[in-house]
PDB file of C-alpha atoms in Angstrom:
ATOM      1  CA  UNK S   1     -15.535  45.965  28.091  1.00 52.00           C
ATOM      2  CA  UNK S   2     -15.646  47.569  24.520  1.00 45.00           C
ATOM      3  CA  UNK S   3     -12.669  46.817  22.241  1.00 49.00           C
ATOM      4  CA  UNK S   4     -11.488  50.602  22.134  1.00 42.00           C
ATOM      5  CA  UNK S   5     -11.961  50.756  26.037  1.00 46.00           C
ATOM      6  CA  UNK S   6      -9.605  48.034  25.896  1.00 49.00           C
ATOM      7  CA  UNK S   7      -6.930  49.333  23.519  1.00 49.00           C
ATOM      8  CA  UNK S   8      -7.236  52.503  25.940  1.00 52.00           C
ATOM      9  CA  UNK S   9      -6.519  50.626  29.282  1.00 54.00           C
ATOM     10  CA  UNK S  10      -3.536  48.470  27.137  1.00 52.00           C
ATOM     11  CA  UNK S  11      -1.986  51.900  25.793  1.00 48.00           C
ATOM     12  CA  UNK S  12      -1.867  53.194  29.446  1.00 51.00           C
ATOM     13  CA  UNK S  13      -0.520  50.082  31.116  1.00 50.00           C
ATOM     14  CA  UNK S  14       1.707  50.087  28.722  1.00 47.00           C
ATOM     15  CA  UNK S  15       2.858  53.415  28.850  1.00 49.00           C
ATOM     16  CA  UNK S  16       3.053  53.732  32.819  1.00 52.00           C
ATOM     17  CA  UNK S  17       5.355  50.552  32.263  1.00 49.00           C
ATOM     18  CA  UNK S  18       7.518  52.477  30.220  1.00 44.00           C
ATOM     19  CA  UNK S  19       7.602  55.266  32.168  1.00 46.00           C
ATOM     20  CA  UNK S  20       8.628  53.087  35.039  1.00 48.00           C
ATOM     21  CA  UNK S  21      11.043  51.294  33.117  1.00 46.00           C
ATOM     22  CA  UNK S  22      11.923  52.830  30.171  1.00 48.00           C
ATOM     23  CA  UNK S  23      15.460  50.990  29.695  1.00 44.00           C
ATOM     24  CA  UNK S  24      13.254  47.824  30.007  1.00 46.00           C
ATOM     25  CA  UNK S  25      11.423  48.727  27.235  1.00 43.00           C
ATOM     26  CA  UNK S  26      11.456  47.879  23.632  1.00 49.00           C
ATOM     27  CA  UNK S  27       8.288  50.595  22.817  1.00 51.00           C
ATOM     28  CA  UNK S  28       7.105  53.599  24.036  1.00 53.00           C
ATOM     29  CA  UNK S  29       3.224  52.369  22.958  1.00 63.00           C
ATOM     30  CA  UNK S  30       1.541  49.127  21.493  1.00 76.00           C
ATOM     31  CA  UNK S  31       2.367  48.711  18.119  1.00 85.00           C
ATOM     32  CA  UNK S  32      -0.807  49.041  15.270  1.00 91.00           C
ATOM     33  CA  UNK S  33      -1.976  45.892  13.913  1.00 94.00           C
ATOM     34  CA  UNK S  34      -0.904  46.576  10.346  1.00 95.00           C
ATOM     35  CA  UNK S  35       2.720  46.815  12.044  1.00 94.00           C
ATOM     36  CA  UNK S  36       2.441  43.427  13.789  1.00 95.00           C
ATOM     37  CA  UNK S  37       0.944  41.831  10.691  1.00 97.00           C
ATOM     38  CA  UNK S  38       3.913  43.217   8.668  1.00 97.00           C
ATOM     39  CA  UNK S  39       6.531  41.377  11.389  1.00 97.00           C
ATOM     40  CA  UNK S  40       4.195  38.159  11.631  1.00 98.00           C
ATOM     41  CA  UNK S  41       4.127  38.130   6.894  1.00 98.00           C
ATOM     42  CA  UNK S  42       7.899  38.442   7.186  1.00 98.00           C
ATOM     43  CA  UNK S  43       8.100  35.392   9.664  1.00 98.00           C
ATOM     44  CA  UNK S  44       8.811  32.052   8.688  1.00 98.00           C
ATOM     45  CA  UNK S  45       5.416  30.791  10.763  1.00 98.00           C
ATOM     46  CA  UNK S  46       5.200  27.786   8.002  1.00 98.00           C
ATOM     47  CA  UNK S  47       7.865  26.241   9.276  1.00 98.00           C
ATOM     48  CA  UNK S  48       7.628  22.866  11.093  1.00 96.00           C
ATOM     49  CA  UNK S  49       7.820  23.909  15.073  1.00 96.00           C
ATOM     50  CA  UNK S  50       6.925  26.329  17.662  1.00 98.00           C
ATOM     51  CA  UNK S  51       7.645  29.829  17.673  1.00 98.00           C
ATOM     52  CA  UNK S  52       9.247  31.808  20.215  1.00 98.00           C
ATOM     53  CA  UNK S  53       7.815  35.391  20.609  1.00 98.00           C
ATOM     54  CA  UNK S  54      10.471  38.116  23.045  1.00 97.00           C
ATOM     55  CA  UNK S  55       9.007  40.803  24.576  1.00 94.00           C
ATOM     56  CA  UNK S  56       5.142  40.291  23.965  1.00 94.00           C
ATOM     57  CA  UNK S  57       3.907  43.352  25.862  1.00 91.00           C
ATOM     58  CA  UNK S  58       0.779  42.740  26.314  1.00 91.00           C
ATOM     59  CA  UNK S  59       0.278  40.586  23.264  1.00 95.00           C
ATOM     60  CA  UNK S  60      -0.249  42.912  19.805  1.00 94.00           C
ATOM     61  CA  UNK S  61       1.992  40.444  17.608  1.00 96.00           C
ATOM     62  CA  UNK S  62       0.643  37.233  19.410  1.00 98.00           C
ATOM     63  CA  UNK S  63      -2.732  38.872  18.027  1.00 97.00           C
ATOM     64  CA  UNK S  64      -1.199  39.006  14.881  1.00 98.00           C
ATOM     65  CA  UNK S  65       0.117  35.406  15.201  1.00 98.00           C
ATOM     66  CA  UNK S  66      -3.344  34.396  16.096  1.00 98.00           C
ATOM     67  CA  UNK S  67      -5.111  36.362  13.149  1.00 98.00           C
ATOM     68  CA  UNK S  68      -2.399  34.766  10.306  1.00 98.00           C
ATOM     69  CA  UNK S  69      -3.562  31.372  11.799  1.00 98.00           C
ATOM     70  CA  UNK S  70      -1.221  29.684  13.787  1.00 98.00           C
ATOM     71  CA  UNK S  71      -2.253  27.721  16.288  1.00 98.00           C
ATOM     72  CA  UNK S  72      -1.886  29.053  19.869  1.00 98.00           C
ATOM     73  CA  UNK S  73      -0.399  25.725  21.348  1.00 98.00           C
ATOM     74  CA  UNK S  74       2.827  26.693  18.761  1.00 98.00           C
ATOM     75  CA  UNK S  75       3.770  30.134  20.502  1.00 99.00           C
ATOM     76  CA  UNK S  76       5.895  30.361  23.190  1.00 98.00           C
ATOM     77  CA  UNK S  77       6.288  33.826  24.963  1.00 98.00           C
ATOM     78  CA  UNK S  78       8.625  35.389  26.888  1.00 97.00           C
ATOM     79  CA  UNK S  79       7.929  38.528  28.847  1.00 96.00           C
ATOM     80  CA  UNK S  80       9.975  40.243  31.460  1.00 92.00           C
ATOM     81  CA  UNK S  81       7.383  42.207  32.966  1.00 92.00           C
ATOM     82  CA  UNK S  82       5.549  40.151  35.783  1.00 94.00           C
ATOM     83  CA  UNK S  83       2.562  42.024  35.289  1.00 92.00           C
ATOM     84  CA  UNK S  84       2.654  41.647  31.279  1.00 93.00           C
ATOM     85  CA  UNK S  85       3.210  38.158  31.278  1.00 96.00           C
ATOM     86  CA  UNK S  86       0.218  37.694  33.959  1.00 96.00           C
ATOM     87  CA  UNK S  87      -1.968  39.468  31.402  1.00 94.00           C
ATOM     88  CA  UNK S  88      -0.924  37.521  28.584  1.00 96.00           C
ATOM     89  CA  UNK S  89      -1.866  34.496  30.396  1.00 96.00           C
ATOM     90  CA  UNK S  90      -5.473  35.473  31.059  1.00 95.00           C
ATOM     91  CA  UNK S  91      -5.814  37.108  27.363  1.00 95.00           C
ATOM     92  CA  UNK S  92      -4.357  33.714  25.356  1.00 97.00           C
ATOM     93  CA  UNK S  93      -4.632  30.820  27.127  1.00 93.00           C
ATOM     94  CA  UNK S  94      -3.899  28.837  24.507  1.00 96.00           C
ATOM     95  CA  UNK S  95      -0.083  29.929  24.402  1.00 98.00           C
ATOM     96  CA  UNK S  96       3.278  29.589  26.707  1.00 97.00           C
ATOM     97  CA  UNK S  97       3.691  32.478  28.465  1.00 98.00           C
ATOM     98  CA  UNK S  98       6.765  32.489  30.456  1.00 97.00           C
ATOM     99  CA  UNK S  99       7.923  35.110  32.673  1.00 97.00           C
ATOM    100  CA  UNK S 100      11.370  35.540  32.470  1.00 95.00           C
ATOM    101  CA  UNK S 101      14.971  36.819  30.010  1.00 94.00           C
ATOM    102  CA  UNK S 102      14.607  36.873  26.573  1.00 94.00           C
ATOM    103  CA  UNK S 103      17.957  37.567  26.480  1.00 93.00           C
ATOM    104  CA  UNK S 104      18.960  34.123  28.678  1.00 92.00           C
ATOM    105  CA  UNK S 105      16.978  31.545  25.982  1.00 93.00           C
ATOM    106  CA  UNK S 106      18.996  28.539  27.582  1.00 89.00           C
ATOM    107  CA  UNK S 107      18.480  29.898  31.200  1.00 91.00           C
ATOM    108  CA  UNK S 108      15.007  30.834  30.552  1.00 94.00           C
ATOM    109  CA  UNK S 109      13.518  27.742  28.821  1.00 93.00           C
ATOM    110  CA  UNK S 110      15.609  25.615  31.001  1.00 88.00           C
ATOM    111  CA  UNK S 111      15.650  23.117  27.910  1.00 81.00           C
ATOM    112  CA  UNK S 112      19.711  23.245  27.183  1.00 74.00           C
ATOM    113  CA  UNK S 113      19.425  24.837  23.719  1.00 78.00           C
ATOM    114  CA  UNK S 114      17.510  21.554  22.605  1.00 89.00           C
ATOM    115  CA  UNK S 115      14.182  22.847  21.516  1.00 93.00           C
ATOM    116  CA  UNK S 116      14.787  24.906  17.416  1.00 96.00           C
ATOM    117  CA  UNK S 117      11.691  27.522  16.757  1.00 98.00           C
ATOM    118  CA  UNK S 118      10.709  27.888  13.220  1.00 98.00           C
ATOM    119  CA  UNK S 119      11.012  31.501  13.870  1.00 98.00           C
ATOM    120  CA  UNK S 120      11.888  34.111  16.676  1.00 98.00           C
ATOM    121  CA  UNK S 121       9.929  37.398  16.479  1.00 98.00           C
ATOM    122  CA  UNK S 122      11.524  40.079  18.810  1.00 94.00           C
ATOM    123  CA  UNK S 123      10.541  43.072  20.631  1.00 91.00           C
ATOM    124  CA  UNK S 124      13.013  43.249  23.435  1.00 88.00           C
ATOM    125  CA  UNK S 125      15.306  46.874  23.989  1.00 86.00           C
ATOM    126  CA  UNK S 126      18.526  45.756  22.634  1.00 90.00           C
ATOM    127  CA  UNK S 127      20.218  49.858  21.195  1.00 86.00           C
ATOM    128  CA  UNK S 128      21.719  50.664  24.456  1.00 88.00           C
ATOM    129  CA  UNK S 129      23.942  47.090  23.901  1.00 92.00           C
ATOM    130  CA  UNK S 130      27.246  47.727  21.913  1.00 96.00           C
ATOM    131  CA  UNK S 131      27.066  46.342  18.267  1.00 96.00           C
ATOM    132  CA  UNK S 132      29.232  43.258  18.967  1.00 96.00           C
ATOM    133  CA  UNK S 133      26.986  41.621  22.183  1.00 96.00           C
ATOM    134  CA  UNK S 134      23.672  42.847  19.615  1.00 96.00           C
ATOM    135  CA  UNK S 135      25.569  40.277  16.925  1.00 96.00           C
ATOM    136  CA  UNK S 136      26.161  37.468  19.500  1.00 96.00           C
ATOM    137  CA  UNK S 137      22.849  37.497  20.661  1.00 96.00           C
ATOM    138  CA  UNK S 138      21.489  36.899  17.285  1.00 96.00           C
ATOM    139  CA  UNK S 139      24.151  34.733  16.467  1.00 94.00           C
ATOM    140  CA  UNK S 140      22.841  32.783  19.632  1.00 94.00           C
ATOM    141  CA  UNK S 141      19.444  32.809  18.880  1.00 95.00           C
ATOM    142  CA  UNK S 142      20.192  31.616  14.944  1.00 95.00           C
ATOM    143  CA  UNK S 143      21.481  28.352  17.291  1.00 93.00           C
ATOM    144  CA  UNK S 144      17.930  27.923  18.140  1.00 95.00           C
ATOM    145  CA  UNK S 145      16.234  28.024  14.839  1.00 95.00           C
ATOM    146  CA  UNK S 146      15.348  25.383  12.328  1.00 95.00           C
ATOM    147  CA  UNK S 147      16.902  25.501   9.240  1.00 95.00           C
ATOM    148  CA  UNK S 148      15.475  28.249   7.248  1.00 96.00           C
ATOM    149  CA  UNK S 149      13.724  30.210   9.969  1.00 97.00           C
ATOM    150  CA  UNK S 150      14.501  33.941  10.587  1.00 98.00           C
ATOM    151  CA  UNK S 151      14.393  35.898  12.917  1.00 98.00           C
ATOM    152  CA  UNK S 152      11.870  39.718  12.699  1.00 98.00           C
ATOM    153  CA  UNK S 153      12.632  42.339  15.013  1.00 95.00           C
ATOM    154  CA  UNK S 154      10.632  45.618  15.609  1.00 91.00           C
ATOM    155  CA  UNK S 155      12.157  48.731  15.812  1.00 88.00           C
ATOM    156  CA  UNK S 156      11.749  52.571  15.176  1.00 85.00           C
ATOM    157  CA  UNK S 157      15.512  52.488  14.062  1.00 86.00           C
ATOM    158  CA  UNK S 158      16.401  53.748  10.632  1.00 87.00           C
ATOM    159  CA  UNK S 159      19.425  51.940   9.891  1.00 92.00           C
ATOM    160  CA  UNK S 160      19.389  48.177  10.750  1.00 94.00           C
ATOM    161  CA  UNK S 161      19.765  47.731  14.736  1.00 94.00           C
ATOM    162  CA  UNK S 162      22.075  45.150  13.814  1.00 96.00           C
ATOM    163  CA  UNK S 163      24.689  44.673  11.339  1.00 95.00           C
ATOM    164  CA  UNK S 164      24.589  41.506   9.434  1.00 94.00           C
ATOM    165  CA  UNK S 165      27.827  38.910  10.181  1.00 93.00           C
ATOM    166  CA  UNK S 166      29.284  38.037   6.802  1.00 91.00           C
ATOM    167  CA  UNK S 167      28.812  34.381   6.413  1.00 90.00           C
ATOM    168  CA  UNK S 168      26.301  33.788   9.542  1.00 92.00           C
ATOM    169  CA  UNK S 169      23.389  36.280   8.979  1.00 95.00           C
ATOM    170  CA  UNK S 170      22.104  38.710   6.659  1.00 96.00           C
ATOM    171  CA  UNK S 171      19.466  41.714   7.371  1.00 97.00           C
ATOM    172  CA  UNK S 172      16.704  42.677   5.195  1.00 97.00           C
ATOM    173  CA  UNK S 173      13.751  45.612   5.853  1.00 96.00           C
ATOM    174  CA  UNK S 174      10.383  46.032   5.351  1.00 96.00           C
ATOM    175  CA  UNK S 175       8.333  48.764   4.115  1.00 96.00           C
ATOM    176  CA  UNK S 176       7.871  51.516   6.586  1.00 95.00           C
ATOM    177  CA  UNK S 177       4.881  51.298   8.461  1.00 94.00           C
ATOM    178  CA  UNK S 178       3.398  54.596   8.966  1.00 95.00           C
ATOM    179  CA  UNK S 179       0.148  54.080  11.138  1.00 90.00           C
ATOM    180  CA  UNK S 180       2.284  53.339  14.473  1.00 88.00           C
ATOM    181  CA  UNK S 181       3.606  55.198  16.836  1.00 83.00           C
ATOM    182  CA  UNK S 182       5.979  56.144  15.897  1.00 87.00           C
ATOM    183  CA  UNK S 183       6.225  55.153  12.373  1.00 90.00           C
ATOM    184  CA  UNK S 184       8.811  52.207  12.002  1.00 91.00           C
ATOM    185  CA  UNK S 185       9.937  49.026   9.937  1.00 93.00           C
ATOM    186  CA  UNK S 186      10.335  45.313  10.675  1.00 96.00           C
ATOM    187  CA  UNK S 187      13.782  43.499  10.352  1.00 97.00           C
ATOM    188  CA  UNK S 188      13.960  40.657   8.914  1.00 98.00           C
ATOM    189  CA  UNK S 189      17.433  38.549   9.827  1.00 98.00           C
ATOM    190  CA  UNK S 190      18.043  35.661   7.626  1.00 97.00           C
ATOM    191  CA  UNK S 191      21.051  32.869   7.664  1.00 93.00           C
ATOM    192  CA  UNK S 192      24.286  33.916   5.342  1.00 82.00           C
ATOM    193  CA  UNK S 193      25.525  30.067   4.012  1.00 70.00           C
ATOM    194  CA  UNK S 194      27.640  31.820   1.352  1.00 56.00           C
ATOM    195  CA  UNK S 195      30.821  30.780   3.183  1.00 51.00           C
ATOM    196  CA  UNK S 196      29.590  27.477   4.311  1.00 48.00           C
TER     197      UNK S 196
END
C-alpha cells in the first residue's frame, strides 16, 4: 500500500470515527506533520523518562516522536478508541499502546501515580469541560511529570483552552500552523514556581 493510499484510508477512519463520536473526539482529521513536529519541538522529549502521549489517533505525533528520534520503547500511548489503539499496535510496535482514559492516568496505568513522564503531549477533547475540571486535570497531570517537563496540547482554539493557575502552571503558544486542517497552534503548559 502506497503512502498517500495510506494517509487516504487514515483520513477516512478517522473521520467516520468522528462522525460516530464526535464528543469523543479531539480532531475532526489527522493533523499535518509540520503540526505534530511543532507539538513534538515544543516538548521536553530530552528529559530523562518515558513519555506519555493522550489521544494518539492513529499515531501522527507518535510519527513525529519517532522522526525527532526518540526511541519507541520511551512512549507510552493512550487511546480510547478500541479500534485506534489496535492500529497503533500493529503500526509501532515498538511503543505502549494502551487502550483506555486519558483522563483516569492513575486508573489507567494502574501504577498509583508512581511512574513521572518527561513530558505529556495531549490530544484528548477537553472544551466541552468547564474551565475549573480543564485546570485540575492539568494540575493532575503536572503530578506526573519530572521536574521541568511540560505538557503540549493540540487544539484549533484561539485563546488558550486553558487558563494558566497562578503559581502552579503557566501557558505559552506556538506559531500558527497553517497547513492543517483546520489551521491551529500547539500549547505549551509549563510549571509556575514563582510562589514556591
Amino acid at each position: 500500500m502506497s503512502e498517500m493510499q495510506k494517509t487516504r484510508g487514515d483520513w477516512a477512519k478517522f473521520f467516520g470515527t468522528w462522525l460516530r463520536h464526535p464528543v469523543k473526539m479531539g480532531a475532526v482529521a489527522a493533523s499535518s506533520d509540520e503540526y505534530c513536529d511543532e507539538m513534538v519541538s515544543h516538548s521536553t522529549i530530552d528529559l530523562p523518562g518515558r513519555i506519555l502521549e493522550l489521544g494518539p489517533g492513529l499515531g501522527a505525533v507518535t510519527k513525529a516522536l519517532l522522526r525527532a528520534g526518540v526511541d519507541p520503547a520511551r512512549i507510552v500511548s493512550i487511546e480510547y478508541d478500541a479500534d485506534f489503539a489496535k492500529a497503533l499496535k500493529q503500526r509501532f510496535p515498538g511503543i505502549t499502546v494502551i487502550n483506555g482514559d486519558g483522563f483516569d492516568l492513575d486508573a489507567t496505568l494502574g501504577d498509583g501515580g508512581a511512574e513521572k513522564f518527561a513530558t505529556i503531549l495531549f490530544a484528548i477533547p477537553i472544551v466541552n469541560m468547564k474551565q475549573a475540571e480543564r485546570q485540575a486535570l492539568l494540575q493532575r497531570y503536572f503530578t506526573r511529570m519530572t521536574p521541568g517537563g511540560k505538557l503540549t496540547q493540540l487544539s484549533y482554539l484561539w485563546k488558550p483552552p486553558v487558563k494558566p493557575v497562578s503559581g502552579f502552571f503557566d501557558v505559552t503558544c506556538s506559531r500558527v500552523i497553517w497547513n492543517n486542517i483546520p489551521p491551529a497552534r500547539v500549547w505549551i503548559y509549563s510549571r509556575d514556581n514563582t510562589n514556591r
